[in-house]
Coordinates of C-alpha atoms in Angstrom, one line a residue:
X1 CA 0.9 -25.0 -8.3
X2 CA 3.8 -26.1 -10.4
X3 CA 6.3 -23.4 -11.1
X4 CA 4.1 -20.9 -9.3
X5 CA 5.7 -17.6 -8.7
X6 CA 6.1 -16.4 -5.0
X7 CA 5.4 -13.1 -3.6
X8 CA 6.3 -11.7 -0.1
X9 CA 3.0 -12.9 1.3
X10 CA 0.9 -15.6 -0.4
X11 CA -2.9 -15.8 -0.6
X12 CA -4.6 -18.7 1.0
X13 CA -4.2 -21.7 -1.1
X14 CA -7.6 -23.0 0.0
X15 CA -9.0 -20.2 -2.2
X16 CA -7.9 -22.1 -5.3
X17 CA -11.4 -23.7 -5.7
X18 CA -14.7 -23.2 -7.6
X19 CA -15.7 -19.5 -7.3
X20 CA -12.1 -18.3 -6.4
X21 CA -8.7 -17.7 -7.8
X22 CA -7.5 -19.1 -11.2
X23 CA -4.3 -21.2 -11.0
X24 CA -1.6 -19.5 -13.0
X25 CA 1.8 -20.9 -14.0
X26 CA 4.9 -19.2 -15.4
X27 CA 4.8 -19.5 -19.1
X28 CA 1.1 -19.6 -19.4
X29 CA -0.2 -17.7 -22.4
X30 CA -3.5 -15.8 -22.3
X31 CA -5.6 -14.3 -25.1
X32 CA -2.9 -15.7 -27.5
X33 CA -0.5 -13.0 -26.6
X34 CA 0.2 -12.4 -22.9
X35 CA 2.9 -14.7 -21.5
X36 CA 3.1 -14.9 -17.7
X37 CA 6.6 -14.1 -16.2
X38 CA 5.9 -13.6 -12.5
X39 CA 3.3 -12.6 -9.9
X40 CA 3.1 -8.9 -9.0
X41 CA 0.6 -9.3 -6.2
X42 CA -2.9 -10.4 -5.1
X43 CA -5.9 -9.1 -3.2
X44 CA -9.3 -10.1 -2.0
X45 CA -10.7 -10.0 -5.5
X46 CA -7.9 -11.1 -7.9
X47 CA -4.3 -12.0 -8.6
X48 CA -2.1 -9.8 -10.7
X49 CA 0.7 -11.0 -13.0
X50 CA 3.6 -9.5 -14.9
X51 CA 3.2 -10.6 -18.5
X52 CA 5.0 -10.1 -21.8
X53 CA 2.7 -8.9 -24.7
X54 CA 3.9 -10.8 -27.8
X55 CA 2.0 -8.4 -30.1
X56 CA 2.9 -5.0 -28.8
X57 CA 6.3 -6.2 -27.4
X58 CA 6.0 -4.7 -24.0
X59 CA 5.3 -5.7 -20.4
X60 CA 1.8 -5.5 -19.1
X61 CA 0.0 -6.2 -15.8
X62 CA -2.7 -9.0 -16.1
X63 CA -5.4 -9.0 -13.4
X64 CA -7.3 -12.2 -13.2
X65 CA -10.5 -11.9 -11.1
X66 CA -11.9 -14.6 -8.8
X67 CA -14.8 -16.4 -10.5
X68 CA -17.5 -15.8 -7.9
X69 CA -20.6 -14.0 -9.3
X70 CA -20.2 -10.9 -7.0
X71 CA -16.5 -10.6 -7.9
X72 CA -17.3 -11.0 -11.6
X73 CA -20.0 -8.2 -11.4
X74 CA -17.5 -5.9 -9.7
X75 CA -15.0 -6.6 -12.4
X76 CA -17.6 -5.8 -15.1
X77 CA -18.3 -2.5 -13.4
X78 CA -14.6 -1.7 -13.0
X79 CA -14.2 -2.2 -16.8
X80 CA -17.0 0.3 -17.4
X81 CA -15.4 2.8 -15.0
X82 CA -11.9 2.4 -16.6
X83 CA -13.2 2.7 -20.1
X84 CA -15.0 5.9 -19.2
X85 CA -11.8 7.2 -17.4
X86 CA -9.5 6.2 -20.2
X87 CA -11.5 8.1 -22.8
X88 CA -9.5 11.2 -21.8
X89 CA -5.8 11.9 -21.8
X90 CA -3.8 12.8 -18.7
X91 CA -6.6 11.6 -16.3
X92 CA -4.1 10.3 -13.7
X93 CA -6.1 7.0 -13.8
X94 CA -4.4 3.8 -14.7
X95 CA -4.9 2.7 -18.4
X96 CA -6.9 -0.4 -19.2
X97 CA -5.3 -1.8 -22.3
X98 CA -7.5 -4.9 -22.9
X99 CA -10.1 -7.1 -21.2
X100 CA -11.4 -10.6 -21.9
X101 CA -12.6 -13.7 -20.1
X102 CA -11.1 -17.1 -19.6
X103 CA -12.6 -20.5 -18.5
X104 CA -10.7 -22.5 -16.0
X105 CA -11.0 -25.3 -13.5
X106 CA -12.5 -22.9 -10.9
X107 CA -15.0 -21.2 -13.3
X108 CA -15.1 -18.2 -15.6
X109 CA -12.7 -15.3 -14.8
X110 CA -12.7 -11.8 -16.0
X111 CA -9.2 -10.6 -17.0
X112 CA -8.0 -7.0 -17.3
X113 CA -4.8 -5.8 -18.9
X114 CA -3.1 -2.7 -17.6
X115 CA 0.0 -0.6 -18.2
X116 CA 2.7 -1.5 -15.7
X117 CA 3.4 1.0 -13.0
X118 CA 6.0 1.3 -10.3
X119 CA 5.7 0.6 -6.5
X120 CA 2.5 1.7 -4.7
X121 CA 2.9 4.5 -2.0
X122 CA 2.7 1.9 0.7
X123 CA 6.0 0.3 -0.5
X124 CA 7.5 3.8 -0.7
X125 CA 6.6 4.6 2.9
X126 CA 7.8 1.2 4.1
X127 CA 11.2 2.0 2.5
X128 CA 11.5 5.7 3.5
X129 CA 9.4 6.0 6.7
X130 CA 7.9 9.3 5.5
X131 CA 8.4 11.8 2.7
X132 CA 9.3 15.6 2.6
X133 CA 6.3 17.9 2.5
X134 CA 7.2 19.1 -0.9
X135 CA 6.8 15.6 -2.3
X136 CA 3.7 15.0 -0.2
X137 CA 2.0 18.1 -1.7
X138 CA 3.1 17.1 -5.2
X139 CA 1.6 13.7 -4.8
X140 CA -1.7 14.9 -3.1
X141 CA -2.2 17.5 -5.8
X142 CA -2.0 14.8 -8.5
X143 CA -4.3 12.5 -6.6
X144 CA -6.8 15.3 -6.2
X145 CA -6.4 16.2 -9.9
X146 CA -7.3 12.6 -10.8
X147 CA -10.2 12.6 -8.4
X148 CA -11.5 15.9 -9.8
X149 CA -11.5 14.3 -13.2
X150 CA -13.3 11.1 -12.0
X151 CA -15.9 13.1 -10.0
X152 CA -16.8 15.9 -12.5
X153 CA -16.0 14.4 -15.9
X154 CA -16.8 10.7 -15.3
X155 CA -19.2 11.0 -12.4
X156 CA -17.3 8.3 -10.6
X157 CA -16.5 7.9 -6.9
X158 CA -13.3 5.9 -6.3
X159 CA -14.4 4.9 -2.7
X160 CA -11.0 3.3 -1.8
X161 CA -8.3 5.8 -1.9
X162 CA -5.3 4.6 0.2
X163 CA -1.5 4.1 -0.2
X164 CA -1.9 0.7 -2.0
X165 CA -4.1 2.3 -4.7
X166 CA -1.8 5.1 -5.8
X167 CA 1.3 4.0 -7.7
X168 CA 4.5 5.7 -8.8
X169 CA 4.9 6.1 -12.6
X170 CA 7.9 3.6 -12.9
X171 CA 9.9 5.8 -15.2
X172 CA 10.3 8.7 -12.8
X173 CA 13.0 9.4 -10.3
X174 CA 11.8 9.4 -6.7
X175 CA 14.8 11.6 -5.8
X176 CA 13.2 14.5 -7.7
X177 CA 10.8 16.9 -6.1
X178 CA 8.0 15.9 -8.4
X179 CA 6.9 12.3 -8.0
X180 CA 4.3 11.6 -10.8
X181 CA 1.6 9.1 -9.6
X182 CA -1.3 7.2 -11.0
X183 CA -4.6 6.2 -9.3
X184 CA -5.3 2.5 -9.6
X185 CA -8.0 -0.1 -8.6
X186 CA -11.5 1.1 -9.4
X187 CA -12.7 -2.4 -8.3
X188 CA -15.0 -1.0 -5.6
X189 CA -15.9 2.3 -7.3
X190 CA -19.4 3.6 -7.9
X191 CA -21.3 6.2 -9.9
X192 CA -21.9 9.5 -8.2
X193 CA -25.7 9.0 -8.6
X194 CA -25.7 5.2 -8.2
X195 CA -24.0 3.6 -5.1
X196 CA -23.4 -0.1 -4.9
X197 CA -22.6 -0.3 -1.2
X198 CA -23.6 1.5 1.9
X199 CA -20.2 0.9 3.5
X200 CA -17.1 2.1 1.6
X201 CA -13.4 2.9 2.2
X202 CA -10.8 0.9 4.0
X203 CA -11.2 1.6 7.8
X204 CA -8.3 4.2 8.6
X205 CA -9.5 6.2 5.5
X206 CA -13.2 6.1 6.2
X207 CA -15.1 9.4 6.4
X208 CA -17.5 10.2 9.2
X209 CA -20.7 10.2 7.0
X210 CA -19.9 6.6 6.0
X211 CA -19.3 5.5 9.6
X212 CA -22.6 7.1 10.5
X213 CA -24.5 5.5 7.7
X214 CA -25.4 8.8 6.0
X215 CA -25.5 9.3 2.3
X216 CA -22.0 9.9 1.0
X217 CA -20.8 12.0 -2.0
X218 CA -17.6 12.4 -4.0
X219 CA -16.0 14.3 -1.1
X220 CA -15.6 11.0 0.8
X221 CA -12.7 10.5 -1.7
X222 CA -11.2 13.8 -0.5
X223 CA -11.4 12.8 3.1
X224 CA -9.4 9.6 2.3
X225 CA -6.9 11.7 0.5
X226 CA -6.3 13.8 3.6
X227 CA -5.7 10.6 5.6
X228 CA -3.3 9.5 2.9
X229 CA -1.4 12.9 3.0
X230 CA -0.9 12.6 6.8
X231 CA 0.4 9.0 6.4
X232 CA 2.9 10.1 3.7
X233 CA 4.1 12.9 5.9
X234 CA 4.4 11.0 9.1
X235 CA 4.5 7.3 8.3
X236 CA 1.4 6.8 10.5
X237 CA -2.3 6.6 10.2
X238 CA -4.2 9.8 11.1
X239 CA -7.1 7.7 12.4
X240 CA -5.5 4.3 13.3
X241 CA -7.7 1.2 13.5
X242 CA -7.8 0.1 17.1
X243 CA -8.2 -3.6 16.9
X244 CA -10.8 -5.9 15.3
X245 CA -14.3 -6.0 16.7
X246 CA -17.1 -8.5 16.1
X247 CA -19.6 -5.7 15.8
X248 CA -18.0 -3.3 13.3
X249 CA -20.8 -0.8 13.8
X250 CA -20.3 -0.4 17.5
X251 CA -17.0 -0.3 19.4
X252 CA -14.8 0.0 16.3
X253 CA -16.9 2.8 14.9
X254 CA -17.1 4.5 18.3
X255 CA -13.3 4.4 18.6
X256 CA -12.9 5.8 15.1
X257 CA -15.4 8.6 15.7
X258 CA -13.6 9.4 19.0
X259 CA -10.4 10.1 17.1
X260 CA -12.2 12.3 14.7
X261 CA -13.9 14.3 17.4
X262 CA -10.7 14.8 19.4
X263 CA -8.9 16.2 16.2
X264 CA -11.7 18.2 14.5
X265 CA -14.3 18.8 17.2
X266 CA -18.0 17.7 17.5
X267 CA -19.8 16.2 14.5
X268 CA -22.1 18.8 12.9
X269 CA -25.7 18.2 13.8
X270 CA -26.5 18.8 10.1
X271 CA -25.1 15.4 9.4
X272 CA -27.9 13.8 11.3
X273 CA -30.3 14.1 8.4
X274 CA -30.4 10.7 6.6
X275 CA -27.9 9.1 9.0
X276 CA -28.7 5.6 10.3
X277 CA -26.4 5.7 13.3
X278 CA -26.1 9.4 14.3
X279 CA -28.5 9.0 17.4
X280 CA -26.8 5.6 18.3
X281 CA -23.3 7.2 18.6
X282 CA -23.9 10.9 19.1
X283 CA -25.8 13.3 21.2
X284 CA -28.0 16.0 19.4
X285 CA -25.1 18.5 19.6
X286 CA -22.6 16.0 18.0
X287 CA -20.8 14.7 21.1
X288 CA -20.0 11.1 21.5
X289 CA -22.4 9.3 23.9
X290 CA -19.7 7.0 25.2
X291 CA -17.0 9.8 25.5
X292 CA -18.9 13.0 26.0
X293 CA -16.0 14.9 27.7
X294 CA -13.2 14.2 25.1
X295 CA -10.5 16.8 25.2
X296 CA -9.7 18.0 21.7
X297 CA -6.3 18.6 20.3
X298 CA -5.5 20.3 17.0
X299 CA -3.5 19.0 14.1
X300 CA -0.7 21.4 14.8
X301 CA -0.5 20.2 18.4
X302 CA -0.5 16.6 17.3
X303 CA 2.4 17.2 14.8
X304 CA 4.5 19.2 17.2
X305 CA 4.1 17.1 20.2
X306 CA 3.9 13.5 18.9
X307 CA 6.0 14.0 15.8
X308 CA 8.2 16.8 17.0
X309 CA 7.7 19.0 14.0
X310 CA 8.7 22.6 13.8
X311 CA 5.6 24.8 14.7
X312 CA 5.8 26.7 11.4
X313 CA 6.0 23.5 9.4
X314 CA 3.2 22.0 11.3
X315 CA 1.0 25.0 10.7
X316 CA 1.7 25.0 7.0
X317 CA 0.8 21.4 6.7
X318 CA -2.3 21.8 8.9
X319 CA -3.5 24.7 6.6
X320 CA -3.0 22.3 3.6
X321 CA -4.7 19.3 5.2
X322 CA -7.7 20.6 7.2
X323 CA -9.8 21.8 4.2
X324 CA -9.9 18.2 3.0
X325 CA -11.2 17.0 6.5
X326 CA -14.2 19.3 6.6
X327 CA -17.4 17.3 7.6
X328 CA -19.9 20.1 7.8
X329 CA -22.3 19.7 4.8
X330 CA -23.0 23.5 4.9
X331 CA -19.4 24.1 4.0
X332 CA -19.4 22.0 0.9
X333 CA -19.3 24.8 -1.6
X334 CA -16.2 26.3 0.1
X335 CA -14.6 22.8 0.0
X336 CA -15.3 22.4 -3.7
X337 CA -13.8 25.8 -4.5
X338 CA -10.7 25.0 -2.5
X339 CA -10.5 21.7 -4.2
X340 CA -10.7 23.2 -7.7
X341 CA -7.9 25.7 -7.0
X342 CA -5.6 23.0 -5.6
X343 CA -5.8 20.6 -8.5
X344 CA -5.0 23.4 -10.9
X345 CA -1.6 24.0 -9.1
X346 CA 1.6 22.4 -10.1
X347 CA 0.1 19.8 -12.4
X348 CA 2.6 17.1 -13.5
X349 CA 2.3 14.9 -16.5
X350 CA 3.8 11.5 -16.8
X351 CA 5.9 10.3 -19.8
X352 CA 5.6 7.0 -21.5
X353 CA 8.6 4.7 -21.8
X354 CA 9.5 1.1 -21.5
X355 CA 9.3 0.9 -17.7
X356 CA 8.1 -1.7 -15.2
X357 CA 7.9 -2.1 -11.5
X358 CA 10.6 -3.3 -9.2
X359 CA 10.9 -7.1 -9.1
X360 CA 11.9 -9.5 -6.3
X361 CA 14.8 -11.9 -6.9
X362 CA 16.0 -15.4 -6.0
X363 CA 19.6 -16.1 -5.2
X364 CA 20.4 -18.3 -8.1
X365 CA 21.9 -18.0 -11.6
X366 CA 19.5 -16.9 -14.2
X367 CA 18.3 -19.4 -16.8
X368 CA 16.5 -18.9 -20.1
X369 CA 14.5 -21.4 -22.1
X370 CA 16.9 -21.1 -25.0
X371 CA 20.4 -22.5 -25.7
X372 CA 22.9 -21.6 -23.0
X373 CA 26.5 -20.4 -23.3
X374 CA 29.2 -23.0 -22.7
X375 CA 29.7 -23.2 -18.9
X376 CA 33.3 -24.0 -19.4
X377 CA 33.7 -20.4 -20.5
X378 CA 33.2 -19.3 -17.0
X379 CA 36.9 -19.3 -16.4
X380 CA 39.8 -16.8 -16.4
X381 CA 39.5 -14.7 -19.5
X382 CA 35.9 -15.8 -20.0
X383 CA 32.4 -14.8 -18.8
X384 CA 31.7 -13.2 -15.5
X385 CA 29.3 -15.3 -13.2
X386 CA 26.1 -13.3 -12.6
X387 CA 23.2 -14.1 -10.2
X388 CA 19.8 -12.6 -10.0
X389 CA 19.8 -9.8 -7.5
X390 CA 23.4 -8.9 -8.1
X391 CA 23.9 -5.1 -8.0
X392 CA 26.5 -3.4 -10.3
X393 CA 27.7 0.2 -9.9
X394 CA 25.5 0.5 -6.9
X395 CA 22.4 1.0 -9.2
X396 CA 21.8 -1.8 -11.7
X397 CA 20.0 -4.9 -10.1
X398 CA 20.0 -8.0 -12.3
X399 CA 16.5 -9.4 -13.1
X400 CA 17.2 -12.0 -15.8
X401 CA 19.3 -13.0 -18.7
X402 CA 18.5 -11.5 -22.0
X403 CA 21.1 -13.3 -24.1
X404 CA 24.7 -14.2 -24.7
X405 CA 27.3 -14.2 -27.5
X406 CA 30.9 -15.2 -28.2
X407 CA 32.1 -12.1 -26.4
X408 CA 29.6 -11.3 -23.7
X409 CA 26.5 -12.0 -21.7
X410 CA 23.6 -9.5 -21.6
X411 CA 21.3 -9.0 -18.6
X412 CA 18.0 -7.2 -17.9
X413 CA 18.6 -4.9 -14.9
X414 CA 16.5 -2.5 -13.0
X415 CA 18.1 0.9 -12.6
X416 CA 17.7 2.1 -9.0
X417 CA 18.6 5.7 -9.9
X418 CA 16.4 6.3 -13.0
X419 CA 13.7 3.7 -12.1
X420 CA 13.6 1.9 -15.5
X421 CA 15.0 -1.2 -17.1
X422 CA 18.3 -1.3 -18.8
X423 CA 20.3 -3.9 -20.7
X424 CA 23.7 -4.6 -19.1
X425 CA 26.3 -6.2 -21.3
X426 CA 29.2 -7.8 -19.4
X427 CA 32.2 -8.6 -21.7
X428 CA 34.6 -11.5 -21.3
X429 CA 37.8 -10.6 -19.5
X430 CA 40.0 -11.8 -22.4
X431 CA 42.5 -9.1 -23.4
X432 CA 41.6 -9.0 -27.1
X433 CA 37.9 -9.0 -26.3
X434 CA 38.3 -6.1 -23.9
X435 CA 40.3 -4.2 -26.6
X436 CA 37.4 -4.6 -29.0
X437 CA 35.0 -3.5 -26.3
X438 CA 37.0 -0.2 -25.7
X439 CA 36.8 0.4 -29.5
X440 CA 33.0 -0.4 -29.4
X441 CA 32.5 2.2 -26.7
X442 CA 34.3 4.8 -28.6
X443 CA 32.1 4.1 -31.7
X444 CA 28.9 4.1 -29.7
X445 CA 29.7 7.4 -28.2
X446 CA 30.3 8.8 -31.6
X447 CA 27.3 7.1 -33.2
X448 CA 24.8 9.9 -33.8
X449 CA 21.7 8.2 -35.2
X450 CA 18.2 7.5 -33.8
X451 CA 18.5 4.1 -35.5
X452 CA 21.6 3.0 -33.6
X453 CA 21.4 1.6 -30.0
X454 CA 22.1 4.1 -27.3
X455 CA 25.0 3.6 -24.9
X456 CA 23.8 4.9 -21.5
X457 CA 26.7 4.1 -19.3
X458 CA 30.0 2.1 -19.2
X459 CA 32.3 0.9 -16.4
X460 CA 34.5 -1.9 -15.2
X461 CA 34.1 -4.6 -12.7
X462 CA 36.7 -7.1 -11.1
X463 CA 35.6 -10.7 -10.6
X464 CA 36.9 -14.2 -10.1
X465 CA 37.7 -14.5 -13.8
X466 CA 39.4 -11.1 -14.3
X467 CA 38.4 -7.5 -15.1
X468 CA 35.4 -7.1 -17.3
X469 CA 34.1 -4.1 -19.3
X470 CA 30.4 -3.4 -18.8
X471 CA 28.1 -1.4 -21.1
X472 CA 24.6 -0.2 -20.3
X473 CA 22.1 0.2 -23.1
X474 CA 18.4 1.1 -23.6
X475 CA 16.2 -2.0 -23.6
X476 CA 15.1 -3.1 -27.1
X477 CA 12.7 -5.8 -28.3
X478 CA 13.4 -9.0 -30.1
X479 CA 15.9 -9.2 -32.8
X480 CA 14.8 -9.9 -36.4
X481 CA 16.0 -13.5 -36.2
X482 CA 13.2 -14.2 -33.6
X483 CA 10.8 -12.4 -35.8
X484 CA 11.7 -14.7 -38.7
X485 CA 11.4 -17.8 -36.5
X486 CA 8.0 -16.7 -35.3
X487 CA 6.9 -16.4 -38.9
X488 CA 7.6 -20.1 -39.3
X489 CA 10.5 -19.2 -41.6
X490 CA 7.9 -18.1 -44.1
X491 CA 9.1 -14.4 -44.1
X492 CA 7.4 -11.1 -43.5
X493 CA 5.1 -9.1 -45.7
X494 CA 7.0 -7.1 -48.3
X495 CA 5.6 -3.8 -47.0
X496 CA 7.2 -4.6 -43.5
X497 CA 10.4 -5.8 -45.1
X498 CA 10.7 -2.5 -47.0
X499 CA 10.0 -0.5 -43.9
X500 CA 12.7 -2.4 -41.9
X501 CA 15.3 -2.2 -44.7
X502 CA 14.7 1.5 -45.2
X503 CA 15.4 2.2 -41.5
X504 CA 18.5 0.0 -41.5
X505 CA 19.9 1.9 -44.5
X506 CA 19.1 5.3 -42.8
X507 CA 21.0 4.2 -39.7
X508 CA 24.0 2.9 -41.8
X509 CA 24.0 6.2 -43.7
X510 CA 24.3 8.0 -40.5
X511 CA 27.1 5.8 -39.4
X512 CA 29.0 6.0 -42.6
X513 CA 28.6 9.7 -43.4
X514 CA 28.3 11.4 -40.0
X515 CA 30.4 9.2 -37.9
X516 CA 32.9 7.6 -40.2
X517 CA 32.0 4.1 -38.8
X518 CA 31.4 0.8 -40.7
X519 CA 29.2 -1.8 -38.8
X520 CA 30.7 -4.9 -40.6
X521 CA 28.2 -7.4 -39.1
X522 CA 24.7 -6.5 -40.3
X523 CA 22.5 -9.6 -39.9
X524 CA 19.0 -10.4 -38.3
X525 CA 20.5 -10.9 -34.8
X526 CA 22.0 -7.4 -34.8
X527 CA 18.8 -5.5 -35.8
X528 CA 16.2 -5.2 -33.0
X529 CA 12.6 -4.2 -32.8
X530 CA 12.0 -1.0 -30.7
X531 CA 10.2 -2.3 -27.6
X532 CA 9.1 1.3 -26.9
X533 CA 7.3 1.7 -30.2
X534 CA 6.0 -1.7 -31.0
X535 CA 4.5 -2.4 -34.5
X536 CA 2.3 0.2 -36.1
X537 CA 0.5 -1.1 -39.2
X538 CA 3.3 -2.0 -41.7
X539 CA 5.8 0.1 -39.8
X540 CA 8.2 -1.9 -37.6
X541 CA 10.5 0.6 -35.9
X542 CA 13.9 -0.9 -35.4
X543 CA 17.3 -0.2 -34.0
X544 CA 20.8 -1.3 -35.2
X545 CA 22.7 -3.0 -32.3
X546 CA 26.1 -4.5 -31.6
X547 CA 29.0 -2.4 -32.9
X548 CA 31.4 -4.9 -31.3
X549 CA 32.9 -5.7 -34.7
X550 CA 32.6 -2.2 -36.0
X551 CA 35.5 -0.3 -37.5
X552 CA 36.5 3.2 -38.5
X553 CA 36.3 3.8 -42.3
X554 CA 39.7 4.1 -43.9
X555 CA 41.0 4.0 -47.5
X556 CA 42.5 0.5 -47.4
X557 CA 40.3 -1.9 -45.5
X558 CA 41.0 -5.6 -46.2
X559 CA 40.8 -7.5 -43.0
X560 CA 38.1 -10.2 -42.8
X561 CA 34.6 -9.0 -41.7
X562 CA 30.9 -10.1 -41.9
X563 CA 29.2 -13.3 -40.8
X564 CA 29.5 -15.8 -43.7
X565 CA 26.0 -15.7 -45.4
X566 CA 26.1 -11.9 -45.4
X567 CA 29.7 -11.6 -46.7
X568 CA 30.3 -9.5 -49.8
X569 CA 32.5 -10.8 -52.8
X570 CA 35.4 -8.3 -52.1
X571 CA 35.8 -9.6 -48.6
X572 CA 35.8 -13.2 -49.8
X573 CA 38.4 -12.3 -52.4
X574 CA 40.6 -10.5 -49.9
X575 CA 40.3 -7.2 -51.8
X576 CA 40.0 -3.8 -50.4
X577 CA 36.4 -2.9 -49.5
X578 CA 34.4 0.2 -48.6
X579 CA 31.4 0.9 -46.4
X580 CA 29.3 -0.5 -49.3
X581 CA 30.0 -3.9 -47.8
X582 CA 27.4 -3.1 -45.2
X583 CA 24.9 -2.5 -48.0
X584 CA 25.6 -5.9 -49.4
X585 CA 24.8 -7.5 -46.0
X586 CA 21.6 -5.4 -45.9
X587 CA 20.4 -6.9 -49.2
X588 CA 21.1 -10.4 -47.9
X589 CA 19.0 -9.5 -44.8
X590 CA 16.2 -8.2 -46.9
X591 CA 16.0 -11.5 -48.8
X592 CA 16.0 -13.4 -45.6
X593 CA 13.3 -11.3 -44.1
X594 CA 11.1 -11.7 -47.2
X595 CA 11.6 -15.5 -47.6
X596 CA 12.5 -16.9 -44.3

């Protein structure tokens, strides 16, 4: 595919055919609002893409399902499950924001739009090897809390709990004891009283009743959660899949059951009722026919001998884990009561913010589709050369360029410490420009207004072109100039214009009266939409940006200020001016917003 985005491992290109994946290119726009930026991943049923929502001004994850009839039906079911789950707040289940269908060269595809989350737990384990028990317990309690909600409120069984299907909430710090998570992918889920498949769950997380072909209930999800907990704590499967077999209901199942029996003892004979394969694999007393004399070992023994855990720590974790691994149906009431107590403990709630998952990078200079800065300015005293993937201050990883100006370039970066996106402004190394930047930093630190952009960090870097001042800001949306351009230069409705101007004046009033600061360069480029808030009715929450030309208010101000079309008469005449010069610029801004 032309301009196709790459991931660590690509799906089979032969699957881009009738009944399979839909070909996607960077820049494609779906549903007249979602612009594709890059691939997030893929699976047996779909591809997932990071997109920019042009209406709500935020990133979303777009899942495009393969067009085969069975895949389409599964997607239709998933949408029903998600709409049921999303009808309640704090459900710990991923939010479905939109859904629609598209027609392409390979058929009709169901599309789902989700909130963007952070890495899944598999990536976390790959990076860390294992997690401290405090974090494991925090994560498991949240997963069980989400499952309790699905099971009891929605009457849904997830059927595929595993590391890949639990994601970090991207705006949370992994270094903290609490690691808020969200359950994702209800693509193979079923109703508690209506099962779609006899065989469920990915092999290492599969419960004994499913292996034996017995009727399963919601507690099958709890078994998978126990397997997930062990994997988080040790970095290894509790019941590893021992090779692929042609007959998945024979040798592979026997090996799996052998691991279960060694750890937990014989399978209860009560499980025989309704089981298709109990007699095939097991004796009447629950012993494996193929391995009747298996020596058992307890979970504590496994943890202390194989993983060299401290006995006390192993016992604590065993006490936490074993209730989830109960397979005796007669003990189900006890399991449910334990489950209810556990999910009520230590509940954590996620916060919403402009956050996205970590992105991969290519080793090349970032490009945008808009006009580029003069490459001759990459010289001594000029811009600092930046590449995607560069890391600044050991925490800010460059993702792409946001823009540039006469004094600086601005880059979208991922903050490794706070796990959220930031805007990094790298100032030219020219002495006079650096002096202006130092003044800007002082003003930004003094600016006390919710309508003025927040300076989150500042530092210096040394590069081939000199020493550069860097400023880190919250990430905002498009500036008002882009809003005007998108309107076809026809202007915005007056109700929205009044809303924007009222907020700009509020911000300026704070700067003038509380901080003693004059902005001096109010224009559409320096007022941005709040990406966190989006547009709500006629309200367009905004933030004043760029105090690079700001000054402290003094009695005799007369030096030249303001961009020409927004310049007030007293500045043109070289007379003394006051902070009211900012208000003149706002009036010019208002006319431009209303007329284009």
